[in-house]
Amino acid sequence: MKFQCYTLGCKVNQYETQAMEQQLLALGHVSGTDADDCDAYLINTCTVTAVADRKNRTLIRRLRREHPQAVIGVCGCYAQVSAGEVEALGVDVVSGSGGREAFVQLVLDAVRQKKAGQDAGQQVLLDDAMRRRAFESLPAGSLGTRTRAMLKVQDGCCNFCTYCIIPYARGPVRSLPLAQAVEQARALEGYREIVLTGIEVASWGRDLQDGSTFADLVESVCRAVPQLRVRLGSLEPRVVDEDFCRRLAACPNFCPQFHLSLQSGSDGVLRRMHRHYDTARYLESVRLLQQWFPGCAVTTDLIVGFPGETEEEFAESLAFARTCGLAMIHVFPYSRRAGTPAASMPGQLSRAEKADRSARAVAAAAELHREFLTAMCGTEQDVLFEQIEDGWFTGHAPNGMKVYARGEDLHNTVRRVRIEGLQEEGLRGEICKAAKYVL
């Protein structure tokens, strides 16, 4: 069978897609390209915003139209919470945000039946996400590269922010046991970097009831694979304390990039969002990180136009982002999600108001990003090079910033680079000596 996988959404979805791809390849099937007419198309969907939902439907419709004889299988968060909408698009297999191996098997069965001239009808495999208690362990790896691997260590979320549908799509917190996480990390030979990922990765261990903390996990993985760089996914600010910083700062292969979820820099908006911190606690986390990891990058997400957000509260958000000295901000206009408390809150802003605030926030974010990059000029960074772009090798510094440099074949190597200036969306540098980490 020839197949092609599509992924929409977060790093967890990317991780789960590559796991399905590994499963299919191990069974002897072949991965196709956009130019091929494949036997099956597997789509892993996202539902974090209404825009994501539209992208899901657009992709499904296009593949159904362009490949009428192929098997179309759809899984992921959108399929979990809006299964009826997916079924109505005429796909062959519908699954949710769990049971990846069973989903793949249903797709294979559908392909065999279609080739045999049999009509299997539409297959639907769904469960109640809120009843999930076991972590679904899938093989770690990456999509199309041998440089950076993802290791999913956590799933689910119990925060129930008023704007977010994801807890309903993913269910409660489940964690990969520490010993298994270490074992999977050690198996990632040939890679240069591991990204520990999850739906709310900082909540790792809460369900294990053995006293394990997220710092225990990160420290253990770093020690188990000293030849690999270890990077984190998105963090909840409350996980950052003195002990967390002290222990991870002692790990030489830990990458000081922290995506610290903010969503709003206004305490009033944070309360309406049901976030479990205020700006004072967030700033405390930022200052601790900047103290223990000099030159670290603290990045974040910012939602603008949340119901009831006043112009003053929006201004507070931008001012707070500047106070924190954030390195990068991903700006999202508020997306109304049916089934969440925020959808029925008073003070819904118009699309035009949200677009205006989004544009202003993006401009402020660009200014902060440029300031952070400028401050890195003149420093030396150990850059992991990944690919070639317009004659330049590109890679990432430990703090996650993109670096351009010229040299002989640098792919999948770590080199010490002196940062000379800004280029495109990142930094321009010159190779100056051997890497700190010889891999």
Short mmCIF file of C-alpha atoms in Angstrom, two decimals:
data_model
loop_
_atom_site.label_atom_id
_atom_site.label_comp_id
_atom_site.label_asym_id
_atom_site.label_seq_id
_atom_site.Cartn_x
_atom_site.Cartn_y
_atom_site.Cartn_z
CA MET A 1 0.00 0.00 0.00
CA LYS A 2 1.14 3.53 -0.71
CA PHE A 3 0.03 6.08 1.88
CA GLN A 4 0.45 9.73 2.78
CA CYS A 5 0.01 11.39 6.19
CA TYR A 6 -1.09 14.94 6.91
CA THR A 7 -0.76 16.70 10.25
CA LEU A 8 -2.52 19.81 11.47
CA GLY A 9 -1.83 21.42 14.83
CA CYS A 10 0.60 20.92 17.67
CA LYS A 11 3.81 18.99 18.27
CA VAL A 12 1.82 16.20 19.94
CA ASN A 13 -0.08 15.69 16.70
CA GLN A 14 3.22 15.69 14.80
CA TYR A 15 4.55 13.09 17.22
CA GLU A 16 1.51 10.86 16.84
CA THR A 17 1.57 11.14 13.05
CA GLN A 18 5.19 10.06 12.86
CA ALA A 19 4.34 7.11 15.13
CA MET A 20 1.59 6.03 12.72
CA GLU A 21 4.00 6.49 9.83
CA GLN A 22 6.55 4.29 11.60
CA GLN A 23 3.91 1.63 12.14
CA LEU A 24 2.96 1.58 8.45
CA LEU A 25 6.56 1.53 7.25
CA ALA A 26 7.38 -1.32 9.64
CA LEU A 27 4.55 -3.32 8.04
CA GLY A 28 6.16 -2.88 4.62
CA HIS A 29 3.97 -0.08 3.26
CA VAL A 30 5.39 2.87 1.29
CA SER A 31 5.11 6.58 2.00
CA GLY A 32 3.99 8.61 -1.00
CA THR A 33 4.26 12.25 -2.02
CA ASP A 34 1.91 14.95 -3.26
CA ALA A 35 2.63 13.82 -6.82
CA ASP A 36 1.44 10.26 -6.13
CA ASP A 37 -2.01 8.78 -6.25
CA CYS A 38 -1.95 6.89 -2.96
CA ASP A 39 -4.12 4.08 -1.69
CA ALA A 40 -4.76 5.82 1.63
CA TYR A 41 -4.55 9.28 3.16
CA LEU A 42 -4.36 9.66 6.94
CA ILE A 43 -5.24 13.09 8.36
CA ASN A 44 -4.45 13.98 11.97
CA THR A 45 -6.64 16.96 12.85
CA CYS A 46 -6.56 19.90 15.26
CA THR A 47 -9.47 21.76 16.84
CA VAL A 48 -7.79 24.46 18.94
CA THR A 49 -9.49 27.27 16.96
CA ALA A 50 -12.29 27.74 14.46
CA VAL A 51 -9.60 28.45 11.86
CA ALA A 52 -8.11 25.01 12.56
CA ASP A 53 -11.52 23.42 12.04
CA ARG A 54 -11.85 25.12 8.66
CA LYS A 55 -8.39 23.94 7.62
CA ASN A 56 -9.35 20.38 8.54
CA ARG A 57 -12.49 20.48 6.41
CA THR A 58 -10.71 22.13 3.48
CA LEU A 59 -7.99 19.46 3.44
CA ILE A 60 -10.45 16.57 3.77
CA ARG A 61 -12.63 17.89 0.96
CA ARG A 62 -9.62 18.42 -1.32
CA LEU A 63 -8.25 14.92 -0.79
CA ARG A 64 -11.69 13.37 -1.24
CA ARG A 65 -12.15 15.31 -4.48
CA GLU A 66 -8.68 14.65 -5.90
CA HIS A 67 -8.50 10.96 -4.87
CA PRO A 68 -12.03 9.54 -5.08
CA GLN A 69 -10.83 5.92 -5.11
CA ALA A 70 -8.51 6.26 -2.10
CA VAL A 71 -9.29 5.46 1.52
CA ILE A 72 -9.50 8.63 3.59
CA GLY A 73 -8.90 8.17 7.32
CA VAL A 74 -9.37 11.06 9.75
CA CYS A 75 -8.29 11.09 13.39
CA GLY A 76 -7.31 13.68 16.01
CA CYS A 77 -8.94 16.32 18.15
CA TYR A 78 -11.38 17.69 15.56
CA ALA A 79 -12.63 14.18 14.83
CA GLN A 80 -12.96 13.56 18.58
CA VAL A 81 -15.23 16.52 19.33
CA SER A 82 -16.92 16.95 15.93
CA ALA A 83 -17.17 13.39 14.64
CA GLY A 84 -20.50 14.07 12.93
CA GLU A 85 -19.00 16.86 10.83
CA VAL A 86 -16.15 14.57 9.75
CA GLU A 87 -18.50 11.69 8.91
CA ALA A 88 -20.58 14.03 6.73
CA LEU A 89 -17.51 14.75 4.57
CA GLY A 90 -17.62 11.21 3.16
CA VAL A 91 -14.45 9.80 4.68
CA ASP A 92 -13.91 6.07 5.10
CA VAL A 93 -12.52 5.87 8.64
CA VAL A 94 -13.15 8.22 11.57
CA SER A 95 -11.25 7.99 14.84
CA GLY A 96 -10.55 10.37 17.71
CA SER A 97 -7.53 11.55 19.66
CA GLY A 98 -6.62 8.10 20.99
CA GLY A 99 -6.22 4.54 19.72
CA ARG A 100 -3.72 5.35 16.98
CA GLU A 101 -2.70 1.75 16.30
CA ALA A 102 -6.35 0.63 16.01
CA PHE A 103 -7.01 3.55 13.65
CA VAL A 104 -4.14 2.51 11.39
CA GLN A 105 -5.47 -1.05 11.34
CA LEU A 106 -8.93 0.15 10.31
CA VAL A 107 -7.39 2.12 7.45
CA LEU A 108 -5.45 -0.95 6.30
CA ASP A 109 -8.59 -3.08 6.49
CA ALA A 110 -10.50 -0.50 4.44
CA VAL A 111 -7.77 -0.48 1.76
CA ARG A 112 -7.80 -4.30 1.50
CA GLN A 113 -11.58 -4.39 1.21
CA LYS A 114 -11.64 -1.62 -1.40
CA LYS A 115 -9.01 -3.42 -3.50
CA ALA A 116 -11.09 -6.60 -3.25
CA GLY A 117 -14.11 -4.73 -4.54
CA GLN A 118 -15.93 -4.89 -1.21
CA ASP A 119 -17.87 -2.03 0.37
CA ALA A 120 -16.91 -1.83 4.05
CA GLY A 121 -18.98 1.26 4.68
CA GLN A 122 -17.84 4.03 6.96
CA GLN A 123 -15.88 2.83 10.00
CA VAL A 124 -16.09 4.94 13.17
CA LEU A 125 -13.86 4.31 16.20
CA LEU A 126 -14.52 6.71 19.08
CA ASP A 127 -14.35 6.62 22.86
CA ASP A 128 -15.18 8.97 25.73
CA ALA A 129 -11.98 10.98 26.17
CA MET A 130 -12.93 11.98 29.72
CA ARG A 131 -12.80 8.32 30.79
CA ARG A 132 -9.24 7.74 29.65
CA ARG A 133 -6.82 6.78 32.40
CA ALA A 134 -3.96 4.97 30.60
CA PHE A 135 -1.17 6.65 28.65
CA GLU A 136 -0.99 5.44 25.05
CA SER A 137 2.69 4.73 24.46
CA LEU A 138 3.82 5.24 20.86
CA PRO A 139 7.33 5.05 19.36
CA ALA A 140 9.35 8.25 19.55
CA GLY A 141 10.89 9.77 16.44
CA SER A 142 10.38 12.52 13.89
CA LEU A 143 8.73 13.34 10.58
CA GLY A 144 11.17 13.33 7.67
CA THR A 145 14.35 14.21 9.57
CA ARG A 146 17.03 12.53 11.64
CA THR A 147 18.05 15.67 13.50
CA ARG A 148 15.37 16.34 16.09
CA ALA A 149 13.14 13.68 17.64
CA MET A 150 9.97 14.20 19.61
CA LEU A 151 9.28 12.19 22.75
CA LYS A 152 5.70 12.42 23.98
CA VAL A 153 5.67 12.01 27.76
CA GLN A 154 2.23 13.35 28.67
CA ASP A 155 -1.31 13.59 27.36
CA GLY A 156 -4.51 15.30 28.48
CA CYS A 157 -5.25 18.45 30.47
CA CYS A 158 -7.25 19.25 33.60
CA ASN A 159 -6.95 23.06 33.57
CA PHE A 160 -10.28 23.73 31.81
CA CYS A 161 -9.49 27.28 30.75
CA THR A 162 -12.75 28.94 29.76
CA TYR A 163 -11.74 29.40 26.09
CA CYS A 164 -10.27 25.95 25.45
CA ILE A 165 -11.88 22.80 24.01
CA ILE A 166 -8.76 20.63 24.32
CA PRO A 167 -9.49 19.03 27.75
CA TYR A 168 -12.69 17.66 26.23
CA ALA A 169 -10.81 16.42 23.17
CA ARG A 170 -7.88 14.85 25.03
CA GLY A 171 -9.25 13.88 28.44
CA PRO A 172 -7.51 13.95 31.83
CA VAL A 173 -3.77 13.97 32.51
CA ARG A 174 -1.90 10.75 31.72
CA SER A 175 1.87 10.35 32.00
CA LEU A 176 4.47 8.08 30.48
CA PRO A 177 6.26 6.47 33.47
CA LEU A 178 9.73 7.85 34.07
CA ALA A 179 11.57 4.56 33.41
CA GLN A 180 9.81 4.18 30.05
CA ALA A 181 10.59 7.78 29.11
CA VAL A 182 14.29 7.18 29.82
CA GLU A 183 14.20 3.92 27.86
CA GLN A 184 12.61 5.60 24.84
CA ALA A 185 15.10 8.47 24.99
CA ARG A 186 18.03 6.06 25.00
CA ALA A 187 16.63 4.32 21.93
CA LEU A 188 16.84 7.51 19.83
CA GLU A 189 20.24 6.80 18.33
CA GLY A 190 21.24 8.95 15.38
CA TYR A 191 19.34 12.02 16.51
CA ARG A 192 20.98 15.16 17.89
CA GLU A 193 18.13 16.56 19.94
CA ILE A 194 15.01 15.41 21.80
CA VAL A 195 11.94 17.57 22.39
CA LEU A 196 9.86 16.46 25.38
CA THR A 197 6.28 17.15 24.43
CA GLY A 198 2.73 16.75 25.72
CA ILE A 199 -0.64 18.44 25.75
CA GLU A 200 0.21 20.09 29.09
CA VAL A 201 3.67 18.66 29.62
CA ALA A 202 4.35 20.43 32.93
CA SER A 203 1.55 18.37 34.52
CA TRP A 204 3.58 15.20 33.90
CA GLY A 205 3.52 12.87 36.92
CA ARG A 206 0.35 14.12 38.60
CA ASP A 207 -1.46 10.88 37.82
CA LEU A 208 1.40 8.55 38.72
CA GLN A 209 1.01 9.10 42.47
CA ASP A 210 4.61 8.14 43.17
CA GLY A 211 5.96 11.58 44.06
CA SER A 212 7.67 12.08 40.70
CA THR A 213 7.90 15.68 39.49
CA PHE A 214 8.41 17.17 36.05
CA ALA A 215 11.91 18.24 37.11
CA ASP A 216 12.65 14.58 37.94
CA LEU A 217 11.66 13.59 34.42
CA VAL A 218 13.69 16.24 32.60
CA GLU A 219 16.75 15.71 34.78
CA SER A 220 16.57 11.92 34.28
CA VAL A 221 16.27 12.18 30.49
CA CYS A 222 19.15 14.69 30.31
CA ARG A 223 21.39 12.34 32.31
CA ALA A 224 20.34 9.28 30.30
CA VAL A 225 21.32 10.83 26.94
CA PRO A 226 24.23 13.21 27.64
CA GLN A 227 25.17 13.16 23.94
CA LEU A 228 21.78 14.64 22.92
CA ARG A 229 20.35 18.09 23.48
CA VAL A 230 17.07 18.06 25.40
CA ARG A 231 14.42 20.71 24.76
CA LEU A 232 10.99 21.27 26.32
CA GLY A 233 7.58 21.92 24.87
CA SER A 234 5.13 24.46 26.28
CA LEU A 235 5.26 25.02 30.06
CA GLU A 236 2.77 26.18 32.67
CA PRO A 237 4.38 29.05 34.64
CA ARG A 238 3.74 27.49 38.05
CA VAL A 239 6.14 24.61 37.37
CA VAL A 240 9.06 27.07 37.36
CA ASP A 241 10.53 27.46 40.83
CA GLU A 242 14.00 27.62 42.38
CA ASP A 243 14.37 23.83 42.54
CA PHE A 244 13.30 23.38 38.90
CA CYS A 245 15.82 25.96 37.71
CA ARG A 246 18.69 24.78 39.91
CA ARG A 247 18.41 21.16 38.79
CA LEU A 248 18.03 21.81 35.07
CA ALA A 249 20.78 24.45 35.03
CA ALA A 250 23.13 21.67 36.18
CA CYS A 251 22.39 19.63 33.02
CA PRO A 252 24.87 20.72 30.30
CA ASN A 253 22.76 19.27 27.46
CA PHE A 254 19.54 21.03 28.50
CA CYS A 255 18.40 23.72 26.03
CA PRO A 256 17.40 27.02 27.71
CA GLN A 257 14.29 27.69 25.65
CA PHE A 258 11.08 28.07 27.63
CA HIS A 259 7.69 28.44 25.99
CA LEU A 260 5.88 29.81 29.02
CA SER A 261 2.15 30.09 28.36
CA LEU A 262 0.81 33.58 29.14
CA GLN A 263 -2.39 34.14 27.07
CA SER A 264 -2.96 37.58 28.62
CA GLY A 265 -0.91 40.15 30.52
CA SER A 266 -4.00 41.49 32.29
CA ASP A 267 -5.00 39.98 35.63
CA GLY A 268 -8.66 40.68 34.94
CA VAL A 269 -8.56 38.75 31.68
CA LEU A 270 -6.55 35.93 33.26
CA ARG A 271 -9.27 35.49 35.88
CA ARG A 272 -11.97 35.33 33.22
CA MET A 273 -9.87 32.81 31.32
CA HIS A 274 -9.57 30.69 34.48
CA ARG A 275 -5.80 30.63 34.21
CA HIS A 276 -4.17 29.37 37.39
CA TYR A 277 -1.66 32.21 37.87
CA ASP A 278 -1.54 35.99 37.77
CA THR A 279 0.98 38.34 36.18
CA ALA A 280 3.03 38.53 39.40
CA ARG A 281 3.54 34.75 39.42
CA TYR A 282 4.30 34.72 35.71
CA LEU A 283 6.91 37.46 36.10
CA GLU A 284 8.46 35.58 39.01
CA SER A 285 8.90 32.56 36.72
CA VAL A 286 10.44 34.69 33.97
CA ARG A 287 12.92 36.33 36.34
CA LEU A 288 13.95 32.95 37.79
CA LEU A 289 14.61 31.60 34.31
CA GLN A 290 16.58 34.67 33.30
CA GLN A 291 18.62 34.44 36.52
CA TRP A 292 19.49 30.74 36.22
CA PHE A 293 19.78 30.57 32.42
CA PRO A 294 21.48 33.77 31.18
CA GLY A 295 20.60 34.38 27.54
CA CYS A 296 17.63 32.02 27.65
CA ALA A 297 14.63 32.64 25.42
CA VAL A 298 11.24 32.93 27.07
CA THR A 299 8.55 32.68 24.40
CA THR A 300 4.78 32.66 24.77
CA ASP A 301 1.28 32.65 23.31
CA LEU A 302 -1.00 35.67 23.56
CA ILE A 303 -4.76 35.68 22.97
CA VAL A 304 -6.22 39.06 22.02
CA GLY A 305 -9.86 40.05 21.91
CA PHE A 306 -11.02 37.72 24.69
CA PRO A 307 -14.66 38.40 25.69
CA GLY A 308 -14.87 41.61 27.69
CA GLU A 309 -11.25 42.60 27.03
CA THR A 310 -11.12 46.39 27.22
CA GLU A 311 -8.65 48.60 25.43
CA GLU A 312 -6.99 49.19 28.81
CA GLU A 313 -6.62 45.45 29.44
CA PHE A 314 -5.18 44.96 25.96
CA ALA A 315 -2.67 47.74 26.65
CA GLU A 316 -1.78 46.01 29.95
CA SER A 317 -1.00 42.82 28.02
CA LEU A 318 1.41 44.54 25.65
CA ALA A 319 3.08 46.47 28.46
CA PHE A 320 3.51 43.28 30.48
CA ALA A 321 5.08 41.47 27.53
CA ARG A 322 7.64 44.27 27.31
CA THR A 323 8.29 44.07 31.05
CA CYS A 324 9.06 40.36 30.71
CA GLY A 325 11.41 40.89 27.77
CA LEU A 326 9.85 38.01 25.84
CA ALA A 327 11.88 36.66 22.94
CA MET A 328 8.96 35.62 20.74
CA ILE A 329 5.17 35.87 20.95
CA HIS A 330 2.63 33.86 18.98
CA VAL A 331 -0.47 36.03 18.69
CA PHE A 332 -3.94 34.53 18.34
CA PRO A 333 -7.24 36.41 18.03
CA TYR A 334 -9.77 34.84 20.38
CA SER A 335 -11.68 32.00 18.69
CA ARG A 336 -15.19 31.28 19.95
CA ARG A 337 -15.50 27.56 20.65
CA ALA A 338 -18.94 26.02 21.15
CA GLY A 339 -19.10 24.06 24.40
CA THR A 340 -16.68 26.29 26.31
CA PRO A 341 -17.74 28.82 29.00
CA ALA A 342 -16.16 31.76 27.13
CA ALA A 343 -18.43 31.19 24.14
CA SER A 344 -21.41 32.46 26.14
CA MET A 345 -19.63 35.24 28.02
CA PRO A 346 -20.85 38.80 27.48
CA GLY A 347 -18.69 41.34 25.67
CA GLN A 348 -17.84 39.32 22.56
CA LEU A 349 -15.65 41.50 20.35
CA SER A 350 -16.22 41.93 16.65
CA ARG A 351 -13.95 40.31 14.08
CA ALA A 352 -12.67 43.76 13.11
CA GLU A 353 -11.77 44.63 16.72
CA LYS A 354 -9.92 41.35 17.16
CA ALA A 355 -8.09 41.81 13.86
CA ASP A 356 -7.00 45.32 14.86
CA ARG A 357 -5.64 44.18 18.23
CA SER A 358 -3.99 41.19 16.64
CA ALA A 359 -2.14 43.43 14.18
CA ARG A 360 -0.94 45.71 16.97
CA ALA A 361 0.16 42.76 19.09
CA VAL A 362 2.04 41.23 16.16
CA ALA A 363 3.87 44.53 15.63
CA ALA A 364 4.83 44.69 19.32
CA ALA A 365 5.96 41.05 19.20
CA ALA A 366 8.15 41.74 16.15
CA GLU A 367 9.83 44.61 17.99
CA LEU A 368 10.54 42.45 21.05
CA HIS A 369 11.85 39.62 18.88
CA ARG A 370 14.23 41.97 17.08
CA GLU A 371 15.48 43.36 20.39
CA PHE A 372 16.17 39.85 21.67
CA LEU A 373 18.03 38.85 18.50
CA THR A 374 20.07 42.05 18.55
CA ALA A 375 21.17 41.29 22.12
CA MET A 376 22.57 37.94 20.91
CA CYS A 377 24.92 39.60 18.40
CA GLY A 378 28.55 39.13 19.40
CA THR A 379 27.82 35.98 21.41
CA GLU A 380 28.94 32.46 20.58
CA GLN A 381 26.30 29.75 20.25
CA ASP A 382 26.41 25.99 19.75
CA VAL A 383 24.15 25.62 16.71
CA LEU A 384 22.55 22.37 15.59
CA PHE A 385 22.36 22.62 11.78
CA GLU A 386 19.41 21.01 10.05
CA GLN A 387 18.95 22.08 6.42
CA ILE A 388 20.00 24.37 3.55
CA GLU A 389 18.01 27.50 2.64
CA ASP A 390 19.13 29.64 -0.32
CA GLY A 391 22.73 28.54 0.03
CA TRP A 392 22.86 28.98 3.81
CA PHE A 393 22.92 26.20 6.36
CA THR A 394 20.27 26.87 8.99
CA GLY A 395 19.89 25.52 12.48
CA HIS A 396 18.99 26.51 16.00
CA ALA A 397 20.92 27.80 18.97
CA PRO A 398 20.28 26.23 22.38
CA ASN A 399 17.74 28.97 23.14
CA GLY A 400 15.82 28.07 19.97
CA MET A 401 16.72 31.07 17.81
CA LYS A 402 17.33 30.35 14.13
CA VAL A 403 20.89 30.80 12.86
CA TYR A 404 22.22 31.06 9.28
CA ALA A 405 25.86 30.19 8.47
CA ARG A 406 28.00 29.10 5.53
CA GLY A 407 30.37 26.17 5.53
CA GLU A 408 30.99 22.67 4.27
CA ASP A 409 28.37 20.00 4.91
CA LEU A 410 27.00 21.04 8.30
CA HIS A 411 23.84 18.95 8.23
CA ASN A 412 23.09 17.18 11.50
CA THR A 413 26.17 18.59 13.23
CA VAL A 414 26.64 20.97 16.16
CA ARG A 415 29.11 23.81 15.57
CA ARG A 416 30.22 26.78 17.62
CA VAL A 417 29.08 29.92 15.80
CA ARG A 418 29.87 33.56 16.45
CA ILE A 419 26.74 35.64 15.88
CA GLU A 420 27.50 38.52 13.54
CA GLY A 421 24.10 40.09 12.86
CA LEU A 422 20.43 39.66 11.98
CA GLN A 423 19.21 37.82 8.89
CA GLU A 424 15.66 37.04 7.73
CA GLU A 425 13.75 35.89 10.84
CA GLY A 426 16.92 34.86 12.67
CA LEU A 427 20.64 35.46 13.05
CA ARG A 428 23.69 35.34 10.78
CA GLY A 429 26.84 33.74 12.12
CA GLU A 430 30.32 32.48 11.29
CA ILE A 431 31.66 29.05 12.23
CA CYS A 432 34.41 29.67 14.75
CA LYS A 433 35.43 26.40 16.37
CA ALA A 434 34.38 22.83 17.21
CA ALA A 435 31.09 22.24 18.93
CA LYS A 436 30.79 22.08 22.68
CA TYR A 437 28.92 18.80 22.31
CA VAL A 438 30.73 16.32 20.07
CA LEU A 439 28.01 13.95 18.89
#
